[in-house]
Short mmCIF file of C-alpha atoms and ligand atoms in Angstrom, two decimals:
data_model
loop_
_atom_site.label_atom_id
_atom_site.label_comp_id
_atom_site.label_asym_id
_atom_site.label_seq_id
_atom_site.Cartn_x
_atom_site.Cartn_y
_atom_site.Cartn_z
CA MET A 1 -4.67 24.59 -0.93
CA ARG A 2 -8.41 24.46 -0.19
CA ALA A 3 -8.68 21.02 -1.74
CA VAL A 4 -6.17 19.59 0.77
CA ALA A 5 -8.25 20.87 3.66
CA ASP A 6 -11.38 19.32 2.14
CA ILE A 7 -9.75 15.92 1.95
CA LEU A 8 -8.14 16.08 5.35
CA GLU A 9 -11.21 17.34 7.14
CA HIS A 10 -13.51 14.68 5.74
CA VAL A 11 -14.87 12.76 8.72
CA SER A 12 -16.96 9.64 8.45
CA ARG A 13 -17.92 6.48 10.29
CA LEU A 14 -18.83 3.05 9.07
CA ILE A 15 -21.61 1.11 10.74
CA VAL A 16 -21.44 -2.66 10.34
CA ARG A 17 -24.26 -5.00 11.30
CA PRO A 18 -24.40 -8.79 11.07
CA SER A 19 -25.44 -10.18 7.68
CA GLY A 20 -25.65 -13.55 5.98
CA PRO A 21 -22.95 -15.22 3.89
CA LEU A 22 -21.27 -13.13 1.19
CA SER A 23 -21.85 -13.82 -2.48
CA GLY A 24 -21.13 -12.30 -5.86
CA GLU A 25 -18.23 -10.71 -7.68
CA VAL A 26 -15.60 -8.17 -6.62
CA VAL A 27 -13.45 -6.37 -9.15
CA ILE A 28 -10.03 -5.80 -7.58
CA ARG A 29 -8.66 -2.31 -8.18
CA GLY A 30 -5.13 -1.14 -9.01
CA ALA A 31 -2.48 -1.40 -6.29
CA LYS A 32 -2.21 1.70 -4.12
CA ASN A 33 1.44 1.01 -3.35
CA SER A 34 2.25 0.76 -7.02
CA VAL A 35 0.31 3.69 -8.43
CA LEU A 36 1.69 6.19 -5.90
CA LYS A 37 5.25 5.40 -7.04
CA LEU A 38 4.28 5.43 -10.73
CA MET A 39 2.85 8.92 -10.20
CA ALA A 40 6.11 9.99 -8.54
CA ALA A 41 8.05 8.51 -11.47
CA CYS A 42 6.20 10.88 -13.84
CA VAL A 43 8.57 13.57 -12.51
CA LEU A 44 11.34 11.89 -14.51
CA ALA A 45 10.38 12.93 -18.05
CA THR A 46 8.35 15.63 -19.73
CA GLY A 47 5.22 14.69 -21.66
CA ARG A 48 1.77 13.20 -21.15
CA TYR A 49 1.37 9.98 -19.18
CA VAL A 50 -1.75 7.83 -18.89
CA LEU A 51 -2.03 5.48 -15.92
CA ARG A 52 -4.87 2.96 -16.10
CA ASN A 53 -6.58 0.90 -13.42
CA VAL A 54 -5.96 3.73 -10.93
CA PRO A 55 -8.08 3.36 -7.78
CA HIS A 56 -10.22 6.28 -6.59
CA ILE A 57 -8.66 6.49 -3.13
CA SER A 58 -7.61 9.51 -1.12
CA ASP A 59 -3.89 8.65 -1.24
CA VAL A 60 -4.05 9.04 -5.03
CA GLU A 61 -5.70 12.44 -4.47
CA HIS A 62 -2.89 13.34 -2.05
CA MET A 63 -0.28 12.37 -4.61
CA ARG A 64 -2.14 14.45 -7.24
CA LEU A 65 -1.98 17.43 -4.87
CA LEU A 66 1.74 16.89 -4.42
CA LEU A 67 2.36 16.68 -8.19
CA GLU A 68 0.24 19.77 -8.74
CA ALA A 69 2.12 21.65 -6.00
CA MET A 70 5.27 20.82 -8.01
CA GLY A 71 3.69 22.21 -11.20
CA ILE A 72 2.70 18.87 -12.77
CA GLN A 73 -0.88 18.68 -14.10
CA THR A 74 -3.12 15.70 -13.42
CA ARG A 75 -6.69 14.85 -14.37
CA TRP A 76 -9.01 11.86 -14.32
CA ARG A 77 -9.79 10.90 -17.92
CA ASP A 78 -12.53 8.40 -17.50
CA ASP A 79 -13.39 5.88 -14.86
CA ASP A 80 -9.96 4.67 -13.98
CA ALA A 81 -7.43 6.48 -16.18
CA LEU A 82 -5.32 9.25 -14.71
CA GLU A 83 -3.53 11.62 -17.04
CA VAL A 84 -0.34 13.28 -15.81
CA VAL A 85 1.28 16.08 -17.81
CA ARG A 86 4.81 17.02 -16.83
CA GLY A 87 6.04 20.24 -18.48
CA ASP A 88 9.55 21.71 -18.59
CA GLU A 89 9.39 23.41 -15.20
CA VAL A 90 9.05 21.54 -11.92
CA THR A 91 9.18 22.99 -8.40
CA PRO A 92 11.31 20.40 -6.58
CA GLU A 93 9.47 20.53 -3.27
CA ALA A 94 7.33 18.20 -1.15
CA PRO A 95 5.85 20.33 1.66
CA TYR A 96 5.34 19.05 5.21
CA GLU A 97 1.54 19.24 5.10
CA LEU A 98 1.51 16.63 2.31
CA VAL A 99 4.39 14.42 3.51
CA GLU A 100 2.89 14.31 7.00
CA ARG A 101 -0.40 13.00 5.60
CA MET A 102 1.17 10.51 3.24
CA ARG A 103 4.64 9.08 3.75
CA ALA A 104 4.73 7.84 0.15
CA SER A 105 5.37 11.52 -0.76
CA SER A 106 9.06 10.79 -0.10
CA ALA A 107 8.99 8.74 -3.34
CA VAL A 108 9.58 12.00 -5.24
CA LEU A 109 13.07 12.36 -3.73
CA GLY A 110 14.87 10.04 -6.18
CA PRO A 111 13.05 11.28 -9.31
CA LEU A 112 13.60 14.96 -8.39
CA LEU A 113 17.32 14.49 -7.78
CA ALA A 114 17.69 12.51 -11.00
CA SER A 115 15.75 14.85 -13.26
CA VAL A 116 15.99 18.32 -11.66
CA GLY A 117 19.19 17.89 -9.64
CA GLU A 118 17.67 19.18 -6.43
CA ALA A 119 14.91 18.31 -3.98
CA ARG A 120 13.41 19.78 -0.82
CA VAL A 121 11.33 17.12 0.85
CA ALA A 122 9.91 17.42 4.35
CA MET A 123 11.38 14.70 6.57
CA PRO A 124 8.64 12.20 7.39
CA GLY A 125 8.15 11.79 11.14
CA GLY A 126 7.13 8.68 13.05
CA ASP A 127 3.70 7.21 12.55
CA ASP A 128 1.33 4.55 13.85
CA PHE A 129 3.80 1.79 12.90
CA GLY A 130 6.79 3.14 14.83
CA SER A 131 9.67 5.42 13.89
CA ARG A 132 9.89 4.56 10.14
CA PRO A 133 13.17 6.25 9.16
CA ILE A 134 14.27 6.84 5.54
CA ASP A 135 17.99 6.49 6.25
CA MET A 136 18.46 3.76 3.62
CA HIS A 137 16.93 5.98 0.91
CA LEU A 138 19.35 8.79 1.81
CA GLN A 139 22.44 6.57 2.14
CA GLY A 140 21.81 4.98 -1.25
CA LEU A 141 21.32 8.33 -2.95
CA GLU A 142 24.43 9.70 -1.22
CA ALA A 143 26.44 6.78 -2.56
CA MET A 144 25.29 7.94 -6.01
CA GLY A 145 26.65 11.42 -5.37
CA ALA A 146 23.70 13.30 -3.84
CA ARG A 147 24.41 15.60 -0.89
CA PHE A 148 21.83 16.14 1.83
CA SER A 149 21.32 18.56 4.67
CA LEU A 150 18.47 18.78 7.15
CA ALA A 151 17.19 22.18 8.20
CA HIS A 152 13.91 23.02 9.93
CA GLY A 153 12.49 19.56 9.25
CA VAL A 154 13.22 19.69 5.53
CA ILE A 155 15.74 17.47 3.73
CA GLU A 156 17.52 19.46 1.06
CA GLY A 157 19.26 17.37 -1.54
CA VAL A 158 21.47 18.37 -4.47
CA ALA A 159 22.96 16.21 -7.18
CA PRO A 160 24.50 17.72 -10.33
CA ARG A 161 24.33 14.31 -12.06
CA LEU A 162 23.94 11.09 -10.11
CA LYS A 163 26.54 8.40 -10.73
CA GLY A 164 25.83 4.69 -10.83
CA THR A 165 27.42 2.59 -8.10
CA GLU A 166 27.07 -0.64 -6.09
CA ILE A 167 24.57 -0.32 -3.25
CA VAL A 168 23.92 -2.97 -0.61
CA LEU A 169 20.73 -2.32 1.33
CA GLU A 170 20.82 -3.32 4.99
CA TYR A 171 17.25 -4.53 4.63
CA PRO A 172 15.08 -5.00 1.50
CA SER A 173 13.15 -1.76 1.99
CA VAL A 174 10.38 -1.21 -0.55
CA GLY A 175 10.61 2.60 -0.46
CA ALA A 176 14.42 2.70 -0.62
CA THR A 177 14.53 0.24 -3.54
CA GLU A 178 11.97 2.36 -5.41
CA ASN A 179 13.80 5.66 -4.82
CA LEU A 180 17.05 4.07 -6.01
CA LEU A 181 15.41 2.66 -9.15
CA MET A 182 13.99 6.06 -10.01
CA ALA A 183 17.34 7.74 -9.35
CA GLY A 184 19.47 5.13 -11.12
CA VAL A 185 17.45 5.19 -14.30
CA LEU A 186 18.83 8.64 -15.25
CA ALA A 187 22.24 8.28 -13.54
CA GLU A 188 25.55 8.07 -15.34
CA GLY A 189 26.63 4.42 -15.67
CA ARG A 190 25.44 1.31 -13.87
CA THR A 191 23.72 1.18 -10.47
CA THR A 192 23.42 -2.24 -8.85
CA VAL A 193 21.09 -2.62 -5.87
CA HIS A 194 21.84 -5.69 -3.74
CA ASN A 195 19.33 -7.01 -1.21
CA ALA A 196 16.63 -5.13 -3.13
CA ALA A 197 12.96 -5.50 -2.16
CA ARG A 198 11.20 -8.07 -4.38
CA GLU A 199 7.58 -6.94 -4.04
CA PRO A 200 5.42 -7.09 -7.21
CA GLU A 201 5.07 -3.29 -6.95
CA ILE A 202 8.85 -2.99 -7.54
CA ALA A 203 8.56 -5.07 -10.71
CA ASP A 204 5.63 -2.88 -11.82
CA LEU A 205 7.67 0.29 -11.31
CA ALA A 206 10.60 -1.20 -13.22
CA ALA A 207 8.29 -2.21 -16.08
CA PHE A 208 6.97 1.38 -16.20
CA LEU A 209 10.50 2.85 -16.16
CA ASN A 210 11.66 0.43 -18.87
CA ARG A 211 8.68 1.40 -21.01
CA MET A 212 9.84 5.01 -20.57
CA GLY A 213 13.19 3.98 -22.06
CA GLY A 214 14.98 2.86 -18.89
CA ARG A 215 17.32 -0.14 -18.79
CA ILE A 216 16.55 -2.09 -15.66
CA LEU A 217 17.18 -5.80 -15.20
CA GLY A 218 16.36 -8.09 -12.30
CA ALA A 219 13.43 -6.21 -10.72
CA GLY A 220 11.50 -8.74 -8.64
CA SER A 221 14.77 -10.40 -7.60
CA SER A 222 17.27 -9.37 -4.90
CA VAL A 223 19.78 -7.89 -7.32
CA ILE A 224 18.63 -5.14 -9.65
CA THR A 225 20.89 -3.66 -12.30
CA ILE A 226 20.09 -0.24 -13.73
CA ASP A 227 21.99 1.12 -16.70
CA GLY A 228 21.42 4.86 -16.68
CA VAL A 229 20.12 6.57 -19.82
CA ASP A 230 20.23 10.25 -20.83
CA GLU A 231 16.56 10.69 -21.50
CA LEU A 232 13.21 9.10 -20.78
CA ARG A 233 9.78 9.66 -22.33
CA ALA A 234 6.21 9.76 -21.01
CA VAL A 235 4.19 6.55 -21.55
CA GLU A 236 0.91 4.75 -20.84
CA HIS A 237 0.77 1.97 -18.28
CA ARG A 238 -1.75 -0.28 -16.52
CA VAL A 239 -1.27 -0.59 -12.74
CA ILE A 240 -1.06 -4.13 -11.30
CA PRO A 241 -3.96 -5.32 -9.10
CA ASP A 242 -3.90 -4.68 -5.36
CA ARG A 243 -2.86 -7.80 -3.42
CA VAL A 244 -3.99 -6.32 -0.13
CA GLU A 245 -7.52 -5.84 -1.43
CA VAL A 246 -7.58 -9.54 -2.28
CA ALA A 247 -6.44 -10.45 1.25
CA THR A 248 -9.10 -8.14 2.69
CA PHE A 249 -12.05 -9.52 0.71
CA LEU A 250 -10.91 -13.12 1.32
CA SER A 251 -10.60 -12.50 5.07
CA ALA A 252 -14.10 -10.98 5.03
CA LEU A 253 -15.31 -14.14 3.28
CA GLY A 254 -13.54 -16.25 5.91
CA VAL A 255 -15.47 -14.51 8.68
CA ALA A 256 -18.90 -14.17 7.04
CA GLY A 257 -18.82 -17.39 4.99
CA GLY A 258 -20.16 -17.68 1.44
CA GLU A 259 -18.76 -17.73 -2.06
CA LEU A 260 -16.98 -14.96 -4.01
CA ASP A 261 -15.50 -14.43 -7.44
CA LEU A 262 -12.61 -11.97 -7.41
CA ARG A 263 -11.85 -10.45 -10.82
CA GLY A 264 -8.70 -8.71 -12.04
CA VAL A 265 -6.38 -10.63 -9.71
CA ARG A 266 -2.75 -11.65 -10.25
CA VAL A 267 -2.84 -15.10 -8.64
CA ASP A 268 0.95 -15.41 -9.05
CA HIS A 269 1.38 -12.57 -6.51
CA LEU A 270 -0.64 -14.42 -3.89
CA ASP A 271 0.98 -17.85 -3.41
CA LEU A 272 1.56 -17.78 0.34
CA LEU A 273 -1.72 -16.02 1.14
CA ILE A 274 -3.71 -18.63 -0.77
CA GLU A 275 -1.79 -21.42 0.93
CA LYS A 276 -2.44 -20.00 4.43
CA LEU A 277 -6.14 -19.41 3.80
CA GLY A 278 -6.41 -22.91 2.34
CA ARG A 279 -4.91 -24.34 5.52
CA MET A 280 -7.48 -22.38 7.51
CA GLY A 281 -10.16 -24.25 5.58
CA MET A 282 -11.07 -21.88 2.75
CA ARG A 283 -11.47 -23.33 -0.74
CA ILE A 284 -9.76 -21.17 -3.35
CA SER A 285 -9.23 -21.91 -7.00
CA PRO A 286 -7.62 -19.76 -9.67
CA GLU A 287 -9.68 -18.83 -12.70
CA ALA A 288 -8.87 -16.81 -15.80
CA GLU A 289 -7.71 -13.42 -14.42
CA GLY A 290 -9.26 -14.08 -11.08
CA LEU A 291 -10.09 -16.54 -8.40
CA TRP A 292 -13.07 -18.25 -6.89
CA ALA A 293 -13.26 -18.74 -3.13
CA MET A 294 -15.65 -20.45 -0.75
CA SER A 295 -15.76 -20.50 3.02
CA LYS A 296 -17.98 -22.31 5.51
CA GLY A 297 -17.74 -22.53 9.29
CA ARG A 298 -14.99 -21.22 11.56
CA PRO A 299 -11.35 -21.14 10.37
CA ARG A 300 -8.85 -23.68 11.67
CA PRO A 301 -6.08 -22.14 13.83
CA VAL A 302 -3.08 -21.47 11.58
CA ASP A 303 -0.02 -19.36 12.50
CA VAL A 304 1.04 -16.44 10.31
CA ALA A 305 4.22 -14.34 10.23
CA THR A 306 5.04 -11.36 8.04
CA LEU A 307 8.23 -11.00 6.01
CA PRO A 308 9.35 -9.04 2.95
CA TYR A 309 8.00 -10.52 -0.32
CA PRO A 310 7.68 -13.38 -1.17
CA GLY A 311 6.89 -13.67 2.55
CA LEU A 312 3.44 -12.85 3.85
CA ALA A 313 2.90 -9.06 3.53
CA THR A 314 2.74 -6.95 6.68
CA ASP A 315 -0.27 -5.22 5.08
CA TYR A 316 -2.21 -8.52 5.19
CA LEU A 317 -1.67 -9.07 8.88
CA PRO A 318 -4.46 -6.92 10.40
CA VAL A 319 -7.17 -8.56 8.23
CA LEU A 320 -5.72 -12.02 8.85
CA VAL A 321 -5.71 -11.36 12.60
CA ALA A 322 -9.37 -10.32 12.33
CA LEU A 323 -10.01 -13.72 10.76
CA GLN A 324 -7.88 -15.58 13.34
CA CYS A 325 -10.10 -14.05 16.07
CA PHE A 326 -12.73 -16.63 15.03
CA SER A 327 -10.45 -19.70 14.83
CA THR A 328 -11.47 -22.94 16.48
CA GLY A 329 -8.36 -22.82 18.70
CA THR A 330 -5.25 -20.79 19.49
CA SER A 331 -3.12 -19.29 16.74
CA TYR A 332 -0.09 -16.99 16.58
CA ALA A 333 0.57 -13.95 14.43
CA THR A 334 4.05 -12.42 14.19
CA GLU A 335 4.88 -8.98 12.79
CA ASN A 336 8.47 -8.85 11.57
CA VAL A 337 8.42 -5.76 9.33
CA PHE A 338 7.18 -2.80 11.42
CA SER A 339 7.96 -2.48 15.11
CA GLY A 340 4.74 -0.82 16.24
CA ARG A 341 1.95 -2.12 14.06
CA PHE A 342 -0.37 -3.49 16.77
CA ARG A 343 -2.39 -0.45 17.76
CA TYR A 344 -5.58 -1.97 16.34
CA ILE A 345 -5.39 -4.90 18.75
CA GLY A 346 -6.87 -2.78 21.54
CA GLU A 347 -9.83 -1.99 19.24
CA LEU A 348 -10.39 -5.69 18.46
CA ALA A 349 -10.20 -6.38 22.19
CA ARG A 350 -13.05 -3.87 22.72
CA MET A 351 -15.10 -6.18 20.49
CA GLY A 352 -14.28 -9.17 22.68
CA ALA A 353 -11.33 -10.58 20.74
CA ARG A 354 -9.04 -12.66 22.95
CA ILE A 355 -5.58 -11.51 21.91
CA ARG A 356 -2.41 -11.26 23.96
CA VAL A 357 0.45 -9.11 22.68
CA GLU A 358 3.90 -10.51 23.45
CA ASP A 359 6.57 -8.29 21.95
CA HIS A 360 6.03 -8.61 18.17
CA HIS A 361 3.86 -11.72 18.52
CA LEU A 362 0.14 -12.08 19.05
CA VAL A 363 -1.45 -15.06 20.73
CA ILE A 364 -5.06 -15.31 19.58
CA ASP A 365 -7.64 -17.53 21.23
CA GLY A 366 -10.48 -17.90 18.77
CA VAL A 367 -14.06 -17.15 19.83
CA GLU A 368 -17.31 -18.02 18.08
CA ARG A 369 -18.64 -14.44 17.85
CA LEU A 370 -17.39 -10.97 18.69
CA SER A 371 -19.58 -8.25 20.10
CA GLY A 372 -20.22 -5.03 18.15
CA ALA A 373 -18.80 -1.89 19.80
CA PRO A 374 -17.68 1.64 18.95
CA VAL A 375 -14.07 1.36 17.69
CA ARG A 376 -11.58 3.54 15.86
CA ALA A 377 -9.61 2.90 12.66
CA VAL A 378 -5.99 3.81 13.43
CA ASP A 379 -4.65 3.24 9.92
CA ILE A 380 -5.75 1.90 6.52
CA ARG A 381 -5.37 -1.84 7.11
CA ALA A 382 -6.41 -1.61 10.76
CA GLY A 383 -9.64 0.03 9.59
CA ALA A 384 -10.27 -2.74 7.06
CA ALA A 385 -9.56 -5.31 9.79
CA LEU A 386 -12.27 -3.81 12.00
CA VAL A 387 -14.81 -4.13 9.18
CA VAL A 388 -13.76 -7.77 8.68
CA ALA A 389 -14.05 -8.49 12.41
CA ALA A 390 -17.42 -6.72 12.63
CA LEU A 391 -18.88 -9.16 10.08
CA GLY A 392 -18.66 -11.77 12.83
CA ALA A 393 -19.89 -9.55 15.67
CA ASP A 394 -23.33 -9.51 17.24
CA GLY A 395 -25.01 -6.11 17.19
CA GLU A 396 -23.67 -2.93 15.71
CA THR A 397 -20.01 -1.97 15.25
CA VAL A 398 -19.39 1.75 14.69
CA ILE A 399 -15.97 2.42 13.19
CA SER A 400 -14.84 6.03 13.53
CA ASP A 401 -12.02 7.69 11.55
CA ALA A 402 -13.09 5.70 8.49
CA HIS A 403 -11.19 8.20 6.31
CA HIS A 404 -8.15 5.98 6.96
CA ILE A 405 -9.89 3.17 5.06
CA ASP A 406 -10.59 5.56 2.15
CA ARG A 407 -6.85 6.17 1.81
CA GLY A 408 -6.39 2.67 0.42
CA TYR A 409 -9.74 1.16 -0.55
CA GLU A 410 -12.04 2.56 -3.23
CA ASP A 411 -15.71 2.65 -2.17
CA PHE A 412 -15.11 -0.03 0.44
CA ASP A 413 -18.54 0.17 2.03
CA ALA A 414 -20.40 0.10 -1.32
CA ARG A 415 -18.34 -2.85 -2.56
CA MET A 416 -18.95 -4.73 0.69
CA ARG A 417 -22.69 -4.05 0.38
CA ALA A 418 -22.66 -5.33 -3.20
CA ILE A 419 -21.58 -8.77 -1.93
CA GLY A 420 -24.15 -8.86 0.85
CA ALA A 421 -22.42 -7.27 3.86
CA ASP A 422 -24.32 -4.67 5.88
CA VAL A 423 -21.79 -1.82 5.91
CA GLN A 424 -23.22 1.72 5.95
CA ARG A 425 -21.38 5.04 5.87
CA VAL A 426 -22.41 8.01 7.98
CA ASP A 427 -20.72 11.28 7.05
N1 EPU B 501 13.22 1.09 7.12
C1 EPU B 501 14.31 1.68 7.71
N2 EPU B 501 15.00 2.62 6.99
C2 EPU B 501 14.65 2.98 5.74
C3 EPU B 501 13.52 2.38 5.15
C4 EPU B 501 12.81 1.44 5.87
O1 EPU B 501 14.66 1.38 8.84
O2 EPU B 501 15.33 3.83 5.14
C5 EPU B 501 12.47 0.06 7.87
C6 EPU B 501 11.05 0.50 8.20
O3 EPU B 501 11.00 1.29 9.37
C7 EPU B 501 10.34 -0.82 8.34
C8 EPU B 501 11.02 -1.69 7.29
O4 EPU B 501 12.28 -1.06 7.03
O5 EPU B 501 10.56 -1.36 9.60
C9 EPU B 501 10.23 -1.85 6.00
O6 EPU B 501 9.98 -0.60 5.40
P1 EPU B 501 9.81 -0.43 3.82
O7 EPU B 501 10.73 0.68 3.39
O8 EPU B 501 9.95 -1.74 3.15
O9 EPU B 501 8.31 0.05 3.69
P2 EPU B 501 7.75 1.40 3.06
O10 EPU B 501 8.33 1.60 1.72
O11 EPU B 501 7.84 2.48 4.05
C10 EPU B 501 5.78 0.19 1.85
C11 EPU B 501 4.28 0.32 1.80
C12 EPU B 501 3.66 -0.15 3.09
C13 EPU B 501 4.07 -1.60 3.30
C14 EPU B 501 5.61 -1.72 3.29
C15 EPU B 501 6.13 -3.13 3.42
C16 EPU B 501 3.91 2.19 0.34
C17 EPU B 501 3.40 3.56 0.17
N3 EPU B 501 3.90 1.70 1.56
O12 EPU B 501 6.22 1.02 2.92
O13 EPU B 501 2.24 -0.11 2.90
O14 EPU B 501 3.57 -2.05 4.53
O15 EPU B 501 6.12 -1.18 2.06
O16 EPU B 501 5.63 -3.91 2.39
O17 EPU B 501 4.29 1.53 -0.63
C18 EPU B 501 -0.03 0.29 3.48
O18 EPU B 501 -0.30 0.17 2.30
O19 EPU B 501 -0.93 0.36 4.37
C19 EPU B 501 1.38 0.33 3.88
C20 EPU B 501 1.77 0.73 5.07
#
């Protein structure tokens, strides 16, 4: 387990200094929140998988460690292709040290129960967003015949063969929908998930499972029907582009000004984001497999509120708030998905942002410039938000715990430098 320690102990800071307007091209990488689930889905069938457009981020490395701990081989093939080889034997276990570092590890629960009939997965604890239970995952799997017990912090699940059934989710949880898709695909009979999450990453997972031989209809809508099959096969698949990266680079553009071409974008996943940024004053136009965007001057004050897809993603909010800090008036931001996702506000306040937290709302009085300061990245998107804010700050901003940013963004500092931002890494 030396490799785990290497990843976890990696400490770095980003130093951001003011620069001119941004310009150039950014190639958007594959979606973190899709690829992690596709990797988990490789548990479902033996054979050799090839995933393309896989970002080089530390969460992918964590998921590789988890698969390898279960006896599944992985290796980078070339730049962005990850090969996964699942043999006959799998150890159905996700240990605490990996689950604790990456909650997405619980995505192996459904595939393990469906293909091996048992799973021992450390129970994820609370995190920076609040308590984050997985009760809906467990209830859904129980309705399909799985039995769970919790001992010493580990959920032990058994399921001789899962049986399809009707499941109504209390809330369209992304993780629960994904676990149920991966369980239902090998279950006996039909599983119907009502009030399913509709995120593009769900549709990507369903496309992957269908390519493997699954029979899933309706992914991307609120009702998903899964007709279980007896066997699946390993396949090749290209991961969809990361919507949150697009929101991050566009917010950076909104703060620094300039003109960017984003390549490898699915514009159809970004409707509401593009509309909001347009209302703030940014010019954005779709191009073949990408979009062009231009920004000049301070953004107009526009309110934003997160909701499950097709609502505005909770993962966009920190970078949008960083942009709202510079509005020419007062704007509101509302977080409806996670109860405790405002820890970065205190860091923005250290830079002079004028933000008041009122329950799950933020009231943001825009200022012309922030003031560079030492700040700390508390999670992936919060870290990205600090970089975005620092582009509009006088002096130097030193962002510690930058490893959080590396969990979800490939080479963030180098890609920011390539478009003219002054972002340096100090290890
Ligand atoms: N929830 C429950 N019980 C459950 C499951 C969820 O109460 O059994 C609650 C959560 O506590 C939360 C809400 O439901 O309040 C939404 O949670 P959801 O299950 O939809 O989110 P998730 O699967 O845990 C994924 C992404 C998050 C992203 C959310 C929402 C991955 C690995 N993570 O989390 O991404 O914010 O969906 O879109 O896919 C990130 O990338 O930085 C990130 C946090």
